[in-house]
One Martini backbone bead per residue (centre of mass of N, CA, C, O) as a GRO file, in nm:
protein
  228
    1UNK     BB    1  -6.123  19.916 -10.429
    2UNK     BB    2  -6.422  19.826 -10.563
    3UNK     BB    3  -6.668  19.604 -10.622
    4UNK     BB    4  -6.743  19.785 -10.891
    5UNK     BB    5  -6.467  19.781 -11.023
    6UNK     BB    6  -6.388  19.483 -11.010
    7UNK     BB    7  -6.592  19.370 -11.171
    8UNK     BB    8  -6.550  19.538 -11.446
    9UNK     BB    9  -6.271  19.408 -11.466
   10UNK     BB   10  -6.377  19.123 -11.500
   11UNK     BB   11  -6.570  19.182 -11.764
   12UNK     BB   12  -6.363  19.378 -11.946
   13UNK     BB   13  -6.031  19.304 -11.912
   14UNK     BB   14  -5.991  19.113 -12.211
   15UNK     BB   15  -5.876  19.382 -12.416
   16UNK     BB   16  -5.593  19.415 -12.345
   17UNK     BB   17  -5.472  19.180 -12.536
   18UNK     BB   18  -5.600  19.287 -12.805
   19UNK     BB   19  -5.452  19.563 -12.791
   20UNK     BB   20  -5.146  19.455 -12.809
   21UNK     BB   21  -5.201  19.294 -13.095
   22UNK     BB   22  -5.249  19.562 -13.235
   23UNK     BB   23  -4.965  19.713 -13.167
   24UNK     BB   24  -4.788  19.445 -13.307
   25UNK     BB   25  -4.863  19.517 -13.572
   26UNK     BB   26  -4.841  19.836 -13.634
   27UNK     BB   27  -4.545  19.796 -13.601
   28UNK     BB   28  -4.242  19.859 -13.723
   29UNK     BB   29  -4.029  19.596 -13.790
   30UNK     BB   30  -3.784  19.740 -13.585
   31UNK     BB   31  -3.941  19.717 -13.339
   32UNK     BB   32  -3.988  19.458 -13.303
   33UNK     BB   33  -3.667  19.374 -13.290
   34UNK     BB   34  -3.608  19.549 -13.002
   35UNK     BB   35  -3.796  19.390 -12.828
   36UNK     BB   36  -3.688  19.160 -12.853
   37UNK     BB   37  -3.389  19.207 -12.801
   38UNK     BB   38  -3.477  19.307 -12.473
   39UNK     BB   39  -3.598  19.030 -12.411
   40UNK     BB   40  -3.374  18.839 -12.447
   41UNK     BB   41  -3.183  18.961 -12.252
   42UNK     BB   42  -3.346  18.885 -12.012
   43UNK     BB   43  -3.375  18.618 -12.005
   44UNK     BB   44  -3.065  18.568 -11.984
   45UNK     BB   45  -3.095  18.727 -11.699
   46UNK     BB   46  -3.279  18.592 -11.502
   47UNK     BB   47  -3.096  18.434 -11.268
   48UNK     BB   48  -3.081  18.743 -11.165
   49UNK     BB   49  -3.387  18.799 -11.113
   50UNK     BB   50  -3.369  18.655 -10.799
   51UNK     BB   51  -3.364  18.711 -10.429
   52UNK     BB   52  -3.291  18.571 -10.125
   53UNK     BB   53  -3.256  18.720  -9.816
   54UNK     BB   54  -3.131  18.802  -9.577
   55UNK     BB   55  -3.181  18.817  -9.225
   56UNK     BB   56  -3.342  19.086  -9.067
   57UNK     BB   57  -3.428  19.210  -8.782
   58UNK     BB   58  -3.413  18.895  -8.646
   59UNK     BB   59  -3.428  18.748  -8.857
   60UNK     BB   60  -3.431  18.413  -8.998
   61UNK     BB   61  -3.285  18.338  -9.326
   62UNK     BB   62  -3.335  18.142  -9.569
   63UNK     BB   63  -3.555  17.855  -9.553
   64UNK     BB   64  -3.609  17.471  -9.702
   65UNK     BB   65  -3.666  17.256  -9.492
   66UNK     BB   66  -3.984  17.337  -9.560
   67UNK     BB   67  -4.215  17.393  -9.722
   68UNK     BB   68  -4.331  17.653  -9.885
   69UNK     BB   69  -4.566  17.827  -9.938
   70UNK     BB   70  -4.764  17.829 -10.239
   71UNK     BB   71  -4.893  17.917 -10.524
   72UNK     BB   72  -5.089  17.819 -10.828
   73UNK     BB   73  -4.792  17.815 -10.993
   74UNK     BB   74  -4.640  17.804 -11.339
   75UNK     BB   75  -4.373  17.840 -11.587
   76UNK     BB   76  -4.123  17.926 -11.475
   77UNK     BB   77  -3.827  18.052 -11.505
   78UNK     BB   78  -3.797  18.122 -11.194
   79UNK     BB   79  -3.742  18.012 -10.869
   80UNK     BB   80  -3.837  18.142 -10.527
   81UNK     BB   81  -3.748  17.975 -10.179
   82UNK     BB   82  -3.871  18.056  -9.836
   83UNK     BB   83  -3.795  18.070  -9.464
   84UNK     BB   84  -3.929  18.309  -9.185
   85UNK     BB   85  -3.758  18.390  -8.866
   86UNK     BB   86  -3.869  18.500  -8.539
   87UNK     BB   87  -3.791  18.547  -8.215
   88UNK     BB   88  -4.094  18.414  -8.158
   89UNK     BB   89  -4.185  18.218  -8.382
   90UNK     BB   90  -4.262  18.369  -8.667
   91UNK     BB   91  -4.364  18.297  -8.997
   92UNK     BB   92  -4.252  18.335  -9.330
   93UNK     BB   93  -4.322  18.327  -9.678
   94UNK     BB   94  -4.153  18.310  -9.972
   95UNK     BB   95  -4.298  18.337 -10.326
   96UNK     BB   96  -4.114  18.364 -10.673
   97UNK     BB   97  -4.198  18.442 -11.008
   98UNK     BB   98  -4.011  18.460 -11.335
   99UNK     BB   99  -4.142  18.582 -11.631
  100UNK     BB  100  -4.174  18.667 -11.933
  101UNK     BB  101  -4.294  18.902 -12.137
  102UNK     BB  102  -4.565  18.755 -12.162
  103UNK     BB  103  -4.559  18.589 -12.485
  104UNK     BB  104  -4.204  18.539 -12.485
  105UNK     BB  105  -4.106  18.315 -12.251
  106UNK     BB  106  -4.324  18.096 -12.256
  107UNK     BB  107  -4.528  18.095 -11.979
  108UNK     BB  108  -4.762  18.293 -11.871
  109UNK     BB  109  -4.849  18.458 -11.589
  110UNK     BB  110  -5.123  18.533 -11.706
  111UNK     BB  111  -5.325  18.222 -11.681
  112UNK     BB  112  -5.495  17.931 -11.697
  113UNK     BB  113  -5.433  17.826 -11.322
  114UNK     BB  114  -5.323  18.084 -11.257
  115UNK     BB  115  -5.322  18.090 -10.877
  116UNK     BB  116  -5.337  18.161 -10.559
  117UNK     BB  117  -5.612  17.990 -10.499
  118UNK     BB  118  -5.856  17.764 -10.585
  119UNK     BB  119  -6.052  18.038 -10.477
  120UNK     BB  120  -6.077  18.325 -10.733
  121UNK     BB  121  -6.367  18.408 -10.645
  122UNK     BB  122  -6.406  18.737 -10.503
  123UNK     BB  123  -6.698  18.701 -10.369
  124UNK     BB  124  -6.563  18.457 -10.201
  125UNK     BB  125  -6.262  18.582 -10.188
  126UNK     BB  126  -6.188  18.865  -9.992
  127UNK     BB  127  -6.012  19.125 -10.087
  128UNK     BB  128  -5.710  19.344  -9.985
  129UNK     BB  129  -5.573  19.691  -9.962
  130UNK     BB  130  -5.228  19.743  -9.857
  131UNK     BB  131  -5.048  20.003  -9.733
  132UNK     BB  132  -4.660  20.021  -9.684
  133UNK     BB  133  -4.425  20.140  -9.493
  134UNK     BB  134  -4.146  20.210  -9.522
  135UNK     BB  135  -3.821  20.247  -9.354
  136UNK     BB  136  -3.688  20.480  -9.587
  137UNK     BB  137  -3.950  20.513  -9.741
  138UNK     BB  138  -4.212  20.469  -9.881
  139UNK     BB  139  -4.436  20.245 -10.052
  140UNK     BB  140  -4.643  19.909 -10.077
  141UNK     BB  141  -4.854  19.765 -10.243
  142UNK     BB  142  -5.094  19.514 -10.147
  143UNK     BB  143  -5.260  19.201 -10.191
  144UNK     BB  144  -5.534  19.046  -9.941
  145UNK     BB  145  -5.537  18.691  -9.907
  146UNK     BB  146  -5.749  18.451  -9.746
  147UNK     BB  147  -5.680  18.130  -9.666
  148UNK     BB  148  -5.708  17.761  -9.688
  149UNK     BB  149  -5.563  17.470  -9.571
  150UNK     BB  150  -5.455  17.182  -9.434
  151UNK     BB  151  -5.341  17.372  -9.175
  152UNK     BB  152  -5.526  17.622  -9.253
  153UNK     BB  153  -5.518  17.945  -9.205
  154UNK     BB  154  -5.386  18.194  -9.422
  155UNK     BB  155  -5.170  18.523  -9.476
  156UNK     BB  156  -5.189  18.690  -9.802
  157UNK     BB  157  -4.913  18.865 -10.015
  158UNK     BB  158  -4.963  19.015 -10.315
  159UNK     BB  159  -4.790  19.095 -10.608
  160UNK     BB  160  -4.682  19.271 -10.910
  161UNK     BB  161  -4.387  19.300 -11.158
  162UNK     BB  162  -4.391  19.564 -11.430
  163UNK     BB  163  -4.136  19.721 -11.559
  164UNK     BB  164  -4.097  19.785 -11.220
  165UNK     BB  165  -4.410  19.779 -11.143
  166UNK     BB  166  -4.655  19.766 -10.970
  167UNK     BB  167  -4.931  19.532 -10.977
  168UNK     BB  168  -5.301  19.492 -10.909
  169UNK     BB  169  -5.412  19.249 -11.116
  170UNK     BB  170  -5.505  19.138 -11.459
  171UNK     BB  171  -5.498  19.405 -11.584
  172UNK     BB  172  -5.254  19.596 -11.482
  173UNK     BB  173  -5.092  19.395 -11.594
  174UNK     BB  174  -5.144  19.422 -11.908
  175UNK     BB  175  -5.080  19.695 -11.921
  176UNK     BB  176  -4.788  19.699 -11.815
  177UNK     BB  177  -4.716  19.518 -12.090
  178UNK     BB  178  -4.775  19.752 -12.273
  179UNK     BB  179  -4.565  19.951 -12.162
  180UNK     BB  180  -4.331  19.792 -12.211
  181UNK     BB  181  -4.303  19.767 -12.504
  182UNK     BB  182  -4.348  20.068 -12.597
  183UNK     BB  183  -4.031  20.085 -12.390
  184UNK     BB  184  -3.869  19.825 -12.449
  185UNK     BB  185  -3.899  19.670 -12.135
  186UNK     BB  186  -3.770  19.331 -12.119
  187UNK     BB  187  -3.800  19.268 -11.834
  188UNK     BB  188  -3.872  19.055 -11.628
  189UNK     BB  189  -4.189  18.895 -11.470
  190UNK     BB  190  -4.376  18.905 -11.131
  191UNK     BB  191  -4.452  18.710 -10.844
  192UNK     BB  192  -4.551  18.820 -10.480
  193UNK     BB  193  -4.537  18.602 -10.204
  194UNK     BB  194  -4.646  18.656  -9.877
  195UNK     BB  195  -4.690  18.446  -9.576
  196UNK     BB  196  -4.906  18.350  -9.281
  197UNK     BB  197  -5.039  18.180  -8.996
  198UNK     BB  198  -5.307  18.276  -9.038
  199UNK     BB  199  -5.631  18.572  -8.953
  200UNK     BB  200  -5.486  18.735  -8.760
  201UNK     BB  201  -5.346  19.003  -8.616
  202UNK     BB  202  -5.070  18.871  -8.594
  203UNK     BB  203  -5.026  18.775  -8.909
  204UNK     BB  204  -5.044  19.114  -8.981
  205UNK     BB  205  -4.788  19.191  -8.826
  206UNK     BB  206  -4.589  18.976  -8.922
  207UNK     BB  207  -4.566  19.089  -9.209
  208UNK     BB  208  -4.552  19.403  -9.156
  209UNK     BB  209  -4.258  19.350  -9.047
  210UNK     BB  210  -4.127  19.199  -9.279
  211UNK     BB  211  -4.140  19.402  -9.495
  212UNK     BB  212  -3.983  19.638  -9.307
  213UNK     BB  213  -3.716  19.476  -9.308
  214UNK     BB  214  -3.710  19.430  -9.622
  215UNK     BB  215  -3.761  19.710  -9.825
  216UNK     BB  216  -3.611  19.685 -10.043
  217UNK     BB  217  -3.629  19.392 -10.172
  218UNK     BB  218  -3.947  19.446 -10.206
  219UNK     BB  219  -3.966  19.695 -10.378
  220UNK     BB  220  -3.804  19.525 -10.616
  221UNK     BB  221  -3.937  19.224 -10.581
  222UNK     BB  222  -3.647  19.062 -10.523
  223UNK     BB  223  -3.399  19.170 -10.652
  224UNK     BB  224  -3.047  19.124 -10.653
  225UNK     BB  225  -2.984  19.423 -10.664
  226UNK     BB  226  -3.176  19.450 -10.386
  227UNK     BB  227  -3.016  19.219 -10.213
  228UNK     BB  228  -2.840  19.037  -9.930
   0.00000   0.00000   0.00000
C-alpha cells in the first residue's frame, strides 16, 4: 500500500462506520434480530474464541514468567498472552484481544486510546505490509512496525481478524464490519500481535519462523480450535 493510499485512508476513512449506521438503518427488523441473536451466540462463546498453542518446531511456551510485551489496547473481552523461546534463545510474545462485533458488545476494537504504539501517526511512525509463506501452504499478510520502549526497540507483526478475514488497517476493519452484519456473521473480532527484541535481520527472521511454525494457528488468528 502507498504512502499516497494510507493518507487518503486516513483523511476519508471515516465514513466507513457511518456507512454501517445507515445499512442498520435501512435493514428491515427481522433482520435487524437475526444480527443481535448471531452476535449474542459469539459473545457467549468468546471464551473459546482464543487460544495460545504449545510451541512447534523446536519453540517452547507459552510462559507469562515475565510480562509479555503487548500493545495499547483495553476494553477487550478475552485477552491471551504468552512468551515463546527458541532453541537459540530468541524469544517472540504473542498478544490477542477478543472484542464483539463493531459496537456491538462492550467497547469497540477500534477506538480512541486502541493503538499499537503510543506515536500512532504513520508519516512519524513507518509501517511495512509483509506476505508470509505458511508451512501447509497459503499465506498470510501481517503489518510491520517497528516500536521502541523502556528496553529498547522491538519488531511488532500485527494484523485484525473480522468475520474470519484477515485485515490491515482501520479502514479495512470498519468495511470487514460491514460484511460481516450484512452476512449474519456474528463471531467475536481480534487484533493480533507477535513481536521480538531488536529491529535488525534477526528479530525479522526471528518472527518469521515463529509464524511459519505455527502456520495453521496464526492463519485462524489464534483461534481454539485451530491451536492445540
Amino acid at each position: 500500500q502507498s504512502d499516497a493510499t494510507r493518507l487518503l485512508v486516513a483523511r476519508h476513512g471515516s465514513w466507513a462506520p457511518v456507512l454501517l449506521s445507515l445499512l442498520l438503518i435501512a435493514l428491515p427488523p427481522n433482520y435487524l434480530a437475526s444480527i443481535v441473536k448471531s452476535v449474542a451466540k459469539g459473545v457467549e462463546d468468546v471464551k473459546l474464541a482464543a487460544q495460545l498453542p504449545a510451541g512447534q518446531d523446536g519453540w517452547t511456551g507459552p510462559s507469562v514468567a515475565q510480562s509479555p510485551w503487548r500493545p495499547l489496547f483495553s476494553g477487550e473481552l478475552l485477552e491471551q498472552a504468552g512468551s515463546y523461546v527458541d532453541p537459540k534463545g530468541q524469544t517472540v510474545d504473542v498478544w490477542i484481544g477478543v472484542y464483539g462485533l463493531g459496537a456491538t458488545a462492550g467497547a469497540e476494537m477500534i477506538r480512541h486510546g486502541n493503538r499499537i504504539s503510543p506515536r500512532e501517526d504513520t508519516s512519524f511512525v513507518p509501517e511495512t505490509d509483509r506476505v508470509v509463506n505458511l508451512k501447509y501452504g497459503g499465506q498470510l499478510r501481517v503489518r510491520e512496525r517497528l516500536v521502541r520502549d523502556g528496553e529498547g526497540d522491538r519488531r511488532v507483526w500485527y494484523w485484525y481478524l473480522v468475520g474470519g478475514a484477515v485485515a490491515l488497517g482501520y479502514v479495512a476493519v470498519k468495511m470487514r464490519e460491514v460484511l460481516a452484519f450484512l452476512s449474519l456473521d456474528g463471531r467475536p473480532e481480534r487484533v493480533v500481535t507477535l513481536s521480538a527484541p531488536g529491529a535488525d535481520a534477526d528479530s525479522l527472521a526471528t518472527l518469521e519462523r515463529f509464524l511459519i511454525a505455527h502456520s495453521e494457528c496464526a492463519r485462524s488468528g489464534f483461534s481454539s480450535g485451530a491451536c492445540k
